[in-house]
Coordinates of C-alpha atoms and ligand atoms in Angstrom, one line a residue:
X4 CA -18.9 74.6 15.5
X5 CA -19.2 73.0 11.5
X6 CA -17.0 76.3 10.6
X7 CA -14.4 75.5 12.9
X8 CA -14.2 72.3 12.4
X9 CA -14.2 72.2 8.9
X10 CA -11.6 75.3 8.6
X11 CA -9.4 73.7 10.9
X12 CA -9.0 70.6 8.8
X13 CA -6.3 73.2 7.0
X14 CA -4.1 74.4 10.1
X15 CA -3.8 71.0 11.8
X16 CA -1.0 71.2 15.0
X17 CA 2.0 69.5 13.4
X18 CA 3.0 66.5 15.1
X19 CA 7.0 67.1 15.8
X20 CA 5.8 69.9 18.1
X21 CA 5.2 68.7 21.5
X22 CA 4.0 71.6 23.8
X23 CA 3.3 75.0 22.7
X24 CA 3.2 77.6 25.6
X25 CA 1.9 81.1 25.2
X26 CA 5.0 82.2 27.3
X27 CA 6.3 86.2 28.4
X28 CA 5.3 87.5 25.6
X29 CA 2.6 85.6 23.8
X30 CA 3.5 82.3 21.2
X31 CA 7.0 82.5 19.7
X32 CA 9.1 80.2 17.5
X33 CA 10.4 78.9 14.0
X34 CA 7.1 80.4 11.7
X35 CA 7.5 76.8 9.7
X36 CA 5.5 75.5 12.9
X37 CA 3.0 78.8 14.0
X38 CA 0.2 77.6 11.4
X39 CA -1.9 76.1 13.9
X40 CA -1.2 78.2 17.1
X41 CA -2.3 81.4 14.5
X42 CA -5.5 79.8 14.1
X43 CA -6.6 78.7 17.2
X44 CA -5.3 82.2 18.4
X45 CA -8.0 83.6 15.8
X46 CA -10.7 81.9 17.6
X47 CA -9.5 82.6 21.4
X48 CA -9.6 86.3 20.3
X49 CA -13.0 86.4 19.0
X50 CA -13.9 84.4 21.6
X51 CA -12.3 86.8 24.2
X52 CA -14.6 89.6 22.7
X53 CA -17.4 88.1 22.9
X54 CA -16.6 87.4 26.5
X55 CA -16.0 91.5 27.2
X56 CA -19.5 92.1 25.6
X57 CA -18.1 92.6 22.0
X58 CA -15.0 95.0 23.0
X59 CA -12.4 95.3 20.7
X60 CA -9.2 92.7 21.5
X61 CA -6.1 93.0 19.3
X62 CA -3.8 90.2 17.6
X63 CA -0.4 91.2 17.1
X64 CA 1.9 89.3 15.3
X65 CA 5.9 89.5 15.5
X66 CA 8.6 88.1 17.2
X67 CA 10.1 91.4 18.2
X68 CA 13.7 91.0 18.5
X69 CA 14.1 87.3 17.5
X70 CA 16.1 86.2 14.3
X71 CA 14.0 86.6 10.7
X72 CA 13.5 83.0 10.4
X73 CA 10.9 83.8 13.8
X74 CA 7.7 85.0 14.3
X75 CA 5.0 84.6 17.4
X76 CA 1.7 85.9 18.4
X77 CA 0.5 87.7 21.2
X78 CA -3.5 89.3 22.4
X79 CA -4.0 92.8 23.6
X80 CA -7.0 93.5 26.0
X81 CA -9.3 96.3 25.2
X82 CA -7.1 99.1 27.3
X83 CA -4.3 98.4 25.1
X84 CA -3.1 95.9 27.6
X85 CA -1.5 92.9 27.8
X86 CA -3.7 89.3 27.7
X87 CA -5.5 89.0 31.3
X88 CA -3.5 86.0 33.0
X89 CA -5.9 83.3 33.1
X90 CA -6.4 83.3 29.5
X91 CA -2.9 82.7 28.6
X92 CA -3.4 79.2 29.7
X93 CA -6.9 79.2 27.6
X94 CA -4.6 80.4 24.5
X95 CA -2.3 77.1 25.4
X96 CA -4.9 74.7 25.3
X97 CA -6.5 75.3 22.5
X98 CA -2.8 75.4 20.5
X99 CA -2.0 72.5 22.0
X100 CA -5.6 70.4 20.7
X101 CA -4.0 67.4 19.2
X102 CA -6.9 67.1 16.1
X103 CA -10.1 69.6 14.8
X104 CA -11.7 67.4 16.8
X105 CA -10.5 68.0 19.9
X106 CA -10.5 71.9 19.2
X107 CA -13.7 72.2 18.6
X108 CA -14.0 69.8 22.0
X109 CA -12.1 72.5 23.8
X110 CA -13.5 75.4 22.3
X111 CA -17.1 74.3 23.5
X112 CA -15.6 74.0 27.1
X113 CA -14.1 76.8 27.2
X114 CA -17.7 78.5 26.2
X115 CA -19.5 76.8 28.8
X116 CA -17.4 77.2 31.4
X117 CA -16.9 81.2 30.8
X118 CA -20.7 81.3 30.2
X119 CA -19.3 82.8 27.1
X120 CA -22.6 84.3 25.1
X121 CA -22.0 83.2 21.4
X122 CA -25.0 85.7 20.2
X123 CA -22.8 88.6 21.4
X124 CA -20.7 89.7 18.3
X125 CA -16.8 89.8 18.2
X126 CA -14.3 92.7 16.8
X127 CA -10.8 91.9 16.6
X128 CA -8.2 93.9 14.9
X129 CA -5.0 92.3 13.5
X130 CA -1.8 93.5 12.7
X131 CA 2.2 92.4 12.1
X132 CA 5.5 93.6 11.5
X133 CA 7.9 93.6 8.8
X134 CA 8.7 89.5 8.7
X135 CA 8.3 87.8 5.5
X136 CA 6.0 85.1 7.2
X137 CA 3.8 87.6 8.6
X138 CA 1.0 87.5 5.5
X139 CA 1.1 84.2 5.1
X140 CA 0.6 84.0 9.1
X141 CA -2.3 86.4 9.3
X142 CA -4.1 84.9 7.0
X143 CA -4.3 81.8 9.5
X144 CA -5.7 83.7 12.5
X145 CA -8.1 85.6 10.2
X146 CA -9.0 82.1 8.7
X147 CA -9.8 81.2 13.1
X148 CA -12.0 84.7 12.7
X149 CA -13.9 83.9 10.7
X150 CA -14.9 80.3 11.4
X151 CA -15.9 82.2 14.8
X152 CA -18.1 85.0 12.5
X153 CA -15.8 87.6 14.1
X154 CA -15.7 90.9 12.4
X155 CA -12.0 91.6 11.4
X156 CA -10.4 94.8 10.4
X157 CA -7.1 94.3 8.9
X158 CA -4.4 97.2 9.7
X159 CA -1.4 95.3 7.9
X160 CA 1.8 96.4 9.0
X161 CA 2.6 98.6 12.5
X162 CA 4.6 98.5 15.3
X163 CA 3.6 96.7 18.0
X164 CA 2.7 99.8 19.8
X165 CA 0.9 101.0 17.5
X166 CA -1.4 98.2 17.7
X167 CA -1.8 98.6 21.1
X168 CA -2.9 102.6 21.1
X169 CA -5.6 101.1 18.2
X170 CA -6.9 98.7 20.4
X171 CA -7.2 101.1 23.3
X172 CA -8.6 103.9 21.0
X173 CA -11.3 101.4 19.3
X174 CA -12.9 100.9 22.7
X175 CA -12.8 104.6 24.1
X176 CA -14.5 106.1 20.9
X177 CA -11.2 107.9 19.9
X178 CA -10.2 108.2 16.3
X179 CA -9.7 104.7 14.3
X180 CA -7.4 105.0 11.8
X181 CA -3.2 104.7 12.1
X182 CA -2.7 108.6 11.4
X183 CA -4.9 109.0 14.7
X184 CA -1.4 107.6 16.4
X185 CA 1.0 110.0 14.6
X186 CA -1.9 112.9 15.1
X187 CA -1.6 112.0 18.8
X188 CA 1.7 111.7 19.8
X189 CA 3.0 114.7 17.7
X190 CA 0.2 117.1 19.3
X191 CA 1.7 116.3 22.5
X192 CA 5.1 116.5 21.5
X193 CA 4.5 120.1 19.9
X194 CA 2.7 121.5 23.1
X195 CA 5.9 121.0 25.3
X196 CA 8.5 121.7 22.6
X197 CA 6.4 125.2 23.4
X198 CA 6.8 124.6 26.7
X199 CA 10.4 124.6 26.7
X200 CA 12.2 127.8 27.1
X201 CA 12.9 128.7 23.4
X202 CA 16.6 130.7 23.7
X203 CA 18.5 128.3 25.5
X204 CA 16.9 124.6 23.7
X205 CA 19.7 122.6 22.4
X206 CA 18.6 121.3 19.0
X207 CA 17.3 118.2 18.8
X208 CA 19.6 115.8 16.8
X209 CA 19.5 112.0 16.5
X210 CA 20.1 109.1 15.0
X211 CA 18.3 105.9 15.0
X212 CA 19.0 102.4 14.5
X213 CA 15.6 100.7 13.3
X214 CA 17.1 97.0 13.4
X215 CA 15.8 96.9 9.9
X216 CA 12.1 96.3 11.1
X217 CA 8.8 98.3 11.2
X218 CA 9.8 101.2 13.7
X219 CA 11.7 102.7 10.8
X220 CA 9.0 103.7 8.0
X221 CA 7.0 105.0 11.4
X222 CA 9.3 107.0 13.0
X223 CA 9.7 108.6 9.3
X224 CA 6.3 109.6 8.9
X225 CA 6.0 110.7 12.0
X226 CA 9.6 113.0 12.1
X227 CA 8.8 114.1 8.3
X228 CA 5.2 114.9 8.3
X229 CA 4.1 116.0 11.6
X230 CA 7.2 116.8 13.8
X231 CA 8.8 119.2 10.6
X232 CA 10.9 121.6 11.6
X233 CA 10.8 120.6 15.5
X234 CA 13.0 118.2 15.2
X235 CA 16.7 119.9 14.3
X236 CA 18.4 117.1 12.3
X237 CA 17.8 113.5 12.5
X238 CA 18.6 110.0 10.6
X239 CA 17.2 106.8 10.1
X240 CA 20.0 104.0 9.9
X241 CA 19.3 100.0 9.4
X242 CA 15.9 101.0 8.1
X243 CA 15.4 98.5 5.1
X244 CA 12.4 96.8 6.8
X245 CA 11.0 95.7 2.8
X246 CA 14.3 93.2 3.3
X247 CA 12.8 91.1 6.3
X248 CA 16.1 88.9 6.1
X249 CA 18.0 91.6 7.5
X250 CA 15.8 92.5 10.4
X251 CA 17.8 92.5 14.0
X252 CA 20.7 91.3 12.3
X253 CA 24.0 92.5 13.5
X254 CA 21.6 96.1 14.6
X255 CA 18.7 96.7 16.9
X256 CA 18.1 97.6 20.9
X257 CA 18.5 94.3 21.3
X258 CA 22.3 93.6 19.6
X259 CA 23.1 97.0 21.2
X260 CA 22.6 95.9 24.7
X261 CA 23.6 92.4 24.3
X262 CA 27.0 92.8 23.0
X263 CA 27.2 96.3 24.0
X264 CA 29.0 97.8 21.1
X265 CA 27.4 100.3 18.1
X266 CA 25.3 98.3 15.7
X267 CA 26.4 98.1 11.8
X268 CA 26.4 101.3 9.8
X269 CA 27.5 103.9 13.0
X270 CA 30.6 105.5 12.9
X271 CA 30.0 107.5 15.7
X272 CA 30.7 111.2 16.5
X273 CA 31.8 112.0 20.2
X274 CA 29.2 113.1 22.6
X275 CA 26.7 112.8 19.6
X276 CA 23.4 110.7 20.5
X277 CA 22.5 107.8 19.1
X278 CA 19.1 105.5 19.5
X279 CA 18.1 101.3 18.7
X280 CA 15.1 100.1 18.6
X281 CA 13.8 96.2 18.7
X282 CA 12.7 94.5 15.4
X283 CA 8.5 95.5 16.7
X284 CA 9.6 99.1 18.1
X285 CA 8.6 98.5 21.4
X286 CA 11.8 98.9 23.2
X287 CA 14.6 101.9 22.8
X288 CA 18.4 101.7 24.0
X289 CA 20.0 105.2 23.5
X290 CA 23.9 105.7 23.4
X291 CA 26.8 107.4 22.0
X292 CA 30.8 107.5 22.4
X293 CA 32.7 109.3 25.0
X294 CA 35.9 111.8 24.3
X295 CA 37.9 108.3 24.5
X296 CA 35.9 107.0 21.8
X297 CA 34.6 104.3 24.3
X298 CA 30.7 102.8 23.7
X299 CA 28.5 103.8 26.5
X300 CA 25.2 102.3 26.7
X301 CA 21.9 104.5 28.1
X302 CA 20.0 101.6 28.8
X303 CA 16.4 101.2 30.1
X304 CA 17.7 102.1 33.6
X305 CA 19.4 105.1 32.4
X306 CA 16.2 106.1 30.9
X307 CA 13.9 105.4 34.2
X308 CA 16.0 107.4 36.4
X309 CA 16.5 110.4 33.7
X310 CA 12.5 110.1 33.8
X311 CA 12.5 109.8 37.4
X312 CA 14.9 112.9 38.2
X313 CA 12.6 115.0 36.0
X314 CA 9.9 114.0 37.2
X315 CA 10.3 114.8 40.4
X316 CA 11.2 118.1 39.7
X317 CA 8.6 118.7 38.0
X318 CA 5.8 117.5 40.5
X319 CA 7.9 120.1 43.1
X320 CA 7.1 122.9 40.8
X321 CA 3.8 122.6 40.6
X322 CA 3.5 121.8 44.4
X323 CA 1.1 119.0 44.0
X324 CA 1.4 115.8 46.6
X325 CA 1.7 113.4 44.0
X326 CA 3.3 110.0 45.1
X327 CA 6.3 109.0 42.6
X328 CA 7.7 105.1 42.4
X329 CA 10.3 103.3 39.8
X330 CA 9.3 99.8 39.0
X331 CA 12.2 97.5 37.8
X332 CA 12.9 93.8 37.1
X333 CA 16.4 92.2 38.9
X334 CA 18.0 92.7 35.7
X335 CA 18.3 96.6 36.5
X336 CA 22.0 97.5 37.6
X337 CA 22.4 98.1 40.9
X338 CA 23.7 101.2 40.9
X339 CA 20.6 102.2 39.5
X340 CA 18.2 101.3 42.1
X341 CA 21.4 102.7 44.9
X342 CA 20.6 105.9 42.6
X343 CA 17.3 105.7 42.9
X344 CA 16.6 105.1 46.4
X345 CA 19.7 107.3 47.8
X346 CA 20.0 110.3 45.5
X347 CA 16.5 110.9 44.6
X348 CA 14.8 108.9 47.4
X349 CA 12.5 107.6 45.6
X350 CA 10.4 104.2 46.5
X351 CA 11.8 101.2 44.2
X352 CA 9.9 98.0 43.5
X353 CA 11.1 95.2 41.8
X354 CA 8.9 92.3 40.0
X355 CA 9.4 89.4 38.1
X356 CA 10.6 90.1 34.6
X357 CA 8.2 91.0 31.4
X358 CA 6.4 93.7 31.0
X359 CA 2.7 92.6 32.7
X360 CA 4.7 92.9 36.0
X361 CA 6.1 95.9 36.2
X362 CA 2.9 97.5 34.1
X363 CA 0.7 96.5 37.2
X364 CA 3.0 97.3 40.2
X365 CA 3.4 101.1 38.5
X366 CA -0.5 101.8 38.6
X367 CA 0.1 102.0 42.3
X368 CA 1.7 105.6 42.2
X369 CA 0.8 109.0 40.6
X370 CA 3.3 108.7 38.2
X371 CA 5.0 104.8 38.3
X372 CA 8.2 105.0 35.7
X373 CA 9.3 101.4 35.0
X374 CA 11.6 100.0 32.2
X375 CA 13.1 96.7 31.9
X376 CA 17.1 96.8 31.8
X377 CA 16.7 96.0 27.9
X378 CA 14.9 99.4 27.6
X379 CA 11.3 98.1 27.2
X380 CA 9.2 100.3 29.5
X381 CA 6.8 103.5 29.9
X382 CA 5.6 105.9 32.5
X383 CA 1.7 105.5 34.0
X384 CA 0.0 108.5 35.3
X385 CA -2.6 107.8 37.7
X386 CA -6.3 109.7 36.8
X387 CA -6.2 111.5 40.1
X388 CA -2.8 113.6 38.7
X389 CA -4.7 114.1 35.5
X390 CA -7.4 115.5 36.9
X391 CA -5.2 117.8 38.9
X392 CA -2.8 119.0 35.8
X393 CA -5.8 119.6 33.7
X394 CA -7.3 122.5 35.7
X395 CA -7.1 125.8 34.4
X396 CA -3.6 126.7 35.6
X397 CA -1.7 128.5 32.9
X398 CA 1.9 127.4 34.8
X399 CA 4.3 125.8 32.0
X400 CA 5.0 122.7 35.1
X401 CA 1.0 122.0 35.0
X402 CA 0.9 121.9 31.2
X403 CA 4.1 120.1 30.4
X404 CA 3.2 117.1 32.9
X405 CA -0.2 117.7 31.4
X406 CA 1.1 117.0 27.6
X407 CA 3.4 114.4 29.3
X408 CA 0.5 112.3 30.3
X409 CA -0.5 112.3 26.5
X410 CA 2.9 112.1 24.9
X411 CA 3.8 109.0 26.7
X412 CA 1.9 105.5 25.6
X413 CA -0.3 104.5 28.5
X414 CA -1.1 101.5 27.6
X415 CA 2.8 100.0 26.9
X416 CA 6.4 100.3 26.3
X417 CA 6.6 102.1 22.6
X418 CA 10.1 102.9 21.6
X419 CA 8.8 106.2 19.4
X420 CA 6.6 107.7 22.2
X421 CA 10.0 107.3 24.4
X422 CA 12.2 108.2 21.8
X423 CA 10.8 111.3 21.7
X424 CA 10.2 111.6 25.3
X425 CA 13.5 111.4 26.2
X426 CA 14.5 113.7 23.3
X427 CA 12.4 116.9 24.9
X428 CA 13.6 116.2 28.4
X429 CA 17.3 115.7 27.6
X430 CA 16.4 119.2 25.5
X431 CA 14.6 120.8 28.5
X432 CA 17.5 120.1 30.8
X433 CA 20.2 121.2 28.5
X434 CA 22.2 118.0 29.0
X435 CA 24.8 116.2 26.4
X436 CA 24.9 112.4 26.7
X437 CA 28.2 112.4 29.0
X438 CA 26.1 114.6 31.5
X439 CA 22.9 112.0 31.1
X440 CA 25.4 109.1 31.7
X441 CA 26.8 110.9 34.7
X442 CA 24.3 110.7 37.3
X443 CA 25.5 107.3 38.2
X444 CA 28.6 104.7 36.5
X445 CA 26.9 101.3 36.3
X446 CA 28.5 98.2 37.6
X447 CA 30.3 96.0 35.2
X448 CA 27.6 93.5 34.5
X449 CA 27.2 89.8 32.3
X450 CA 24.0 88.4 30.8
X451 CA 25.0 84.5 30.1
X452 CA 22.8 81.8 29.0
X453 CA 22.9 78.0 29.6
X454 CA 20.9 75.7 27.9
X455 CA 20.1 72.6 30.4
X456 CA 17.7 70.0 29.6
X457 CA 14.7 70.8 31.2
X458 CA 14.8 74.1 32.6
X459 CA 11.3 74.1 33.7
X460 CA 13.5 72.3 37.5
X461 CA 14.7 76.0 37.4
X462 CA 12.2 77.4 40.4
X463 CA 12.1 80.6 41.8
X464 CA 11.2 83.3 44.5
X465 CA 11.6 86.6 45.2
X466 CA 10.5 88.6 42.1
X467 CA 13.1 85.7 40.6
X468 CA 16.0 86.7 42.9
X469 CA 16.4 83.6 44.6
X470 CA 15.9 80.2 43.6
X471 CA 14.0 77.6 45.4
X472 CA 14.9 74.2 42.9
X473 CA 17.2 73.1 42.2
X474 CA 18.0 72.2 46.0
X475 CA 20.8 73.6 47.1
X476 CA 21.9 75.6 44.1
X477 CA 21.1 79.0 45.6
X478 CA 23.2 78.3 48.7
X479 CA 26.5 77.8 46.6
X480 CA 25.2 80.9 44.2
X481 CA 25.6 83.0 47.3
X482 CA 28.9 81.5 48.2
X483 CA 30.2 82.7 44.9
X484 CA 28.5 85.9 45.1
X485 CA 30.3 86.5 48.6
X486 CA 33.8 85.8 47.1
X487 CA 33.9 89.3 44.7
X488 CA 33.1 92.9 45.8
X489 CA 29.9 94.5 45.2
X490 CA 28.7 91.0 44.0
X491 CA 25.0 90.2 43.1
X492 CA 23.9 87.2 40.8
X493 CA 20.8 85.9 40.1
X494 CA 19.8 82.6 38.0
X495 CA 15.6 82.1 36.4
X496 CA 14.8 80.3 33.4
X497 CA 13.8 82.4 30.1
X498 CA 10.3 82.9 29.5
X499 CA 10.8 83.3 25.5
X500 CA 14.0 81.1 25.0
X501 CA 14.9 77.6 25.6
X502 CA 18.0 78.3 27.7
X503 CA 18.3 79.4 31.7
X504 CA 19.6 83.0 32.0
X505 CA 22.7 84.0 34.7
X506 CA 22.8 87.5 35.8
X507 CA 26.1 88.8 37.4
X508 CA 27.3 92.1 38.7
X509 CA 30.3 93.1 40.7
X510 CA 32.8 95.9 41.6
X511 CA 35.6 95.2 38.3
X512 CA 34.8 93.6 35.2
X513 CA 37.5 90.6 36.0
X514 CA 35.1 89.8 39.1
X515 CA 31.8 90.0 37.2
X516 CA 33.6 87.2 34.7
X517 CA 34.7 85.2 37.3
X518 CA 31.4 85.2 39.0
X519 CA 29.8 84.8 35.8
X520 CA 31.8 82.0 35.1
X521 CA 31.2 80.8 38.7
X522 CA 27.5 80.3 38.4
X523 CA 27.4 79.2 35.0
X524 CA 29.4 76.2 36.0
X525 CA 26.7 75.5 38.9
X526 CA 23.9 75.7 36.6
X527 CA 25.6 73.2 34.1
X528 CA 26.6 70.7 37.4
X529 CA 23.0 71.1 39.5
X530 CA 21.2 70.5 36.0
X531 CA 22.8 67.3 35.2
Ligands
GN1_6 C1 16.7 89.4 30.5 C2 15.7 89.9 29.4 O1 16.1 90.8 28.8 N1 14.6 89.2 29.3 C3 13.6 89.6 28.3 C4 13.0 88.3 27.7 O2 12.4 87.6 28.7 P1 13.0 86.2 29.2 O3 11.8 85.6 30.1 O4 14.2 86.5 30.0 O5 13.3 85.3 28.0 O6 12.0 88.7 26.7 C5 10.9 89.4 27.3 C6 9.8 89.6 26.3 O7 10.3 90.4 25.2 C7 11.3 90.7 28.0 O8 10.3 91.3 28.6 C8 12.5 90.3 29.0 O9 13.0 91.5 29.5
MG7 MG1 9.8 94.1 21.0

């Protein structure tokens, strides 16, 4: 405990902040104040590992999508999984020790309560993305690593993603090293290109937006040296990650779907596909212009029921009973789930937002598809389908949902895996990006944000849909909502921003603003 004690005399919690909270998506805020929360992170990790006998965990630092001037921190269990629940409070209190003291207080009762063996070694590996504080950052949780004797391997820069397949292959005695990723995902990739009937496969053309962050130097290696001469033509745009201050500026999944307009440096081409990923690459948004020249976005729930639709057509070929579900958050359009559930009749579930949610719900089903609206999301395949699609059978459905099991991420969301997912099955199905967007319009939809002054009194049920506090509020939501046609609307306070968010959807875009409007107002008057 002298080692903690004495190294945390140098990463003290500053005094202006008064809570931190290792929210949806780990710590995240202004890195001027992330000194201290990096540190004690350090020694939650290690102490974490020692906890799961000495497995590997993973500290990942970036703020994904956030502004430059950001930058967070989040743990990845050994499976490449997100931080197990009860330890995101852990994480909390030991930021939120007011002195070394009182860290070193904590730290010891965390120990004894979790019967946490000290004699049991710890291995952590740590990486970050592009941002400019990330070195400087690193350096603090490695500084909480090694007052905790934890043995560190130091991976530098990857996509979020990336970290995670590391993590996962560090604890199942797979390969170790980055190029094991690239290795991994291309094999896959190769095998179905194969797969897919060689006379009539469109080319595969793209163009990706990297947001100016870490996915782009990735997706590079992985297109130029171990995907040549598969893929047809392609282009890396918004890729100067060694310039952190331009990272999700004015390009990225997340300023695609926001505003819902091309990012900077597309002029598009008609019916010619286009692809963003966040500032971490662990989300995608695809989309292109129409013959009208009009933006139309391919969101997360335009990837999930693409997935879905091929999926399903797949399983039927092989004639395996293998149960199918789509897992989405209430931020999914509704024509979406109508899609979904009436066209391909497929069982929908919807969760609370972020990731963990929709992760867990999807291990229910053979294959469990679920995205977030914002286009963060995979496809789980359960080990009973595995088994089954890796017998001996030499039929091209077998081994394609075979090599699909490998060529997308199992562990998370990874905006290259899906990238290139959605590349081969667009391919295998010979459709443009018009006949993608067909299978269903979307409903004109807002995503608004009010900031209120506590908006911890926002309370909700439902898997968020409905809210309980403020009293009352959800009463007069639904009175607005009844007003316009085809009218849904939802209100939750952000897990990763100060501000409550205010979903709306309706049959015309002048009725989504009104009802946008609407709610926004009710928010503002039920919060003062
Ligand atoms: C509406 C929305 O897009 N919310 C995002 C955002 O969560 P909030 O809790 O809404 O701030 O950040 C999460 C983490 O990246 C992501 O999982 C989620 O989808
Ligand atoms: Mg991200």
């Amino acid at each position: 405990m002298d080692k903690i004690l004495q190294a945390a005399q140098n990463h003290k919690k500053p005094e202006s902040v008064k809570k931190y909270q290792y929210g949806t998506a780990g710590f995240r805020m202004n890195a001027n104040i992330l000194d201290s929360v990096m540190f004690t992170t350090g020694i939650l990790a290690a102490l974490r590992s020692k906890y799961l006998g000495g497995k590997f965990i993973g500290i990942m630092i970036t703020a994904s999508h956030n502004p430059p001037q950001d930058n967070g921190v989040k743990l990845v269990d050994p499976m490449g999984e997100m931080l197990e629940q009860h330890w995101e409070a852990y994480a909390t209190t030991l930021a939120n020790a007011a002195s070394p003291e009182v860290l070193v207080k904590e730290v010891r009762e965390l120990i004894q309560n979790l019967k946490i063996d000290l004699k049991v070694p710890s291995n952590v590996i740590v990486a970050r993305d592009s941002r400019e504080s990330g070195p400087v950052l690193q350096q603090a949780a490695v500084d909480g690593l090694v007052a905790m004797e934890a043995n560190v391997k130091q991976f530098g820069v990857l996509t979020t993603p990336q970290l995670h397949f590391l993590v996962r292959n560090h604890n199942t005695g797979k390969p170790k090293v980055e190029t094991s990723y690239y290795e991994y995902f291309s094999t896959a990739f190769k095998e179905i290109y194969q797969l897919i009937d060689g006379d009539s496969k469109p080319p595969i053309d793209i163009v990706i937006d990297a947001a100016n962050g870490i996915g782009a130097p990735k997706v590079e290696k992985l297109f130029d040296e171990y995907l040549k001469g598969k893929i047809h033509s392609y282009k890396v745009i918004n890729d100067k990650y060694t310039h952190p201050e331009t990272l999700n500026s004015h390009c990225g999944a997340d300023f695609v779907k926001t505003n819902q307009q091309l990012p900077q440096g597309i002029s598009a081409i008609p019916d010619k596909l286009y692809a963003s990923f966040d500032g971490d690459a662990d989300r995608v948004v695809f989309y292109f212009v129409n013959s009208a020249n009009k933006f139309q976005l391919l969101d997360g729930d335009k990837i999930s029921t693409l997935l879905a639709r091929y999926f399903i057509k797949l399983v039927e070929q092989t004639g395996l009973k293998l149960s199918v579900g789509v897992v989405q958050t209430a931020y999914a359009n509704g024509s979406s789930t109508n899609y979904l559930t009436q066209n391909l009749k497929l069982a929908v579930e919807c969760t609370p937002t972020g990731v963990k949610h929709l992760h867990h719900v999807a291990q229910k089903f053979d294959i469990g598809i679920y995205f977030e609206a914002n286009g963060h999301g995979t496809v789980l395949f359960s080990e009973n389908l595995i088994e089954q699609v890796s017998s001996s059978s030499d039929e091209h459905a077998f081994k394609k949902l075979y090599y699909f099991t490998q060529l997308i991420n199992q562990s998370v969301g990874d905006a290259i895996s899906d990238l290139i997912t959605v590349l081969l099955i667009i391919s295998d199905l010979q459709l443009t990006p018009t006949e993608w967007n067909s299978a269903y319009a979307d409903l004109p939809n807002k995503l608004a944000k009010v900031i209120v002054k506590d908006r911890t009194e926002f309370k909700t049920t439902n898997a968020e849909r409905t809210l309980i506090e403020p009293k009352g509020l959800q009463q007069k939501i639904d009175q607005e909502v009844k007003k316009v046609q085809l009218g849904r609307s939802f209100v939750r306070a952000s897990g990763t921003e100060d501000a409550v968010r205010v979903y709306a959807e309706a049959k015309t875009q002048e009725e989504v603003i009104k009802l946008s409007e609407a709610v926004c107002e009710l928010v503002k008057e039920f919060a003062a």
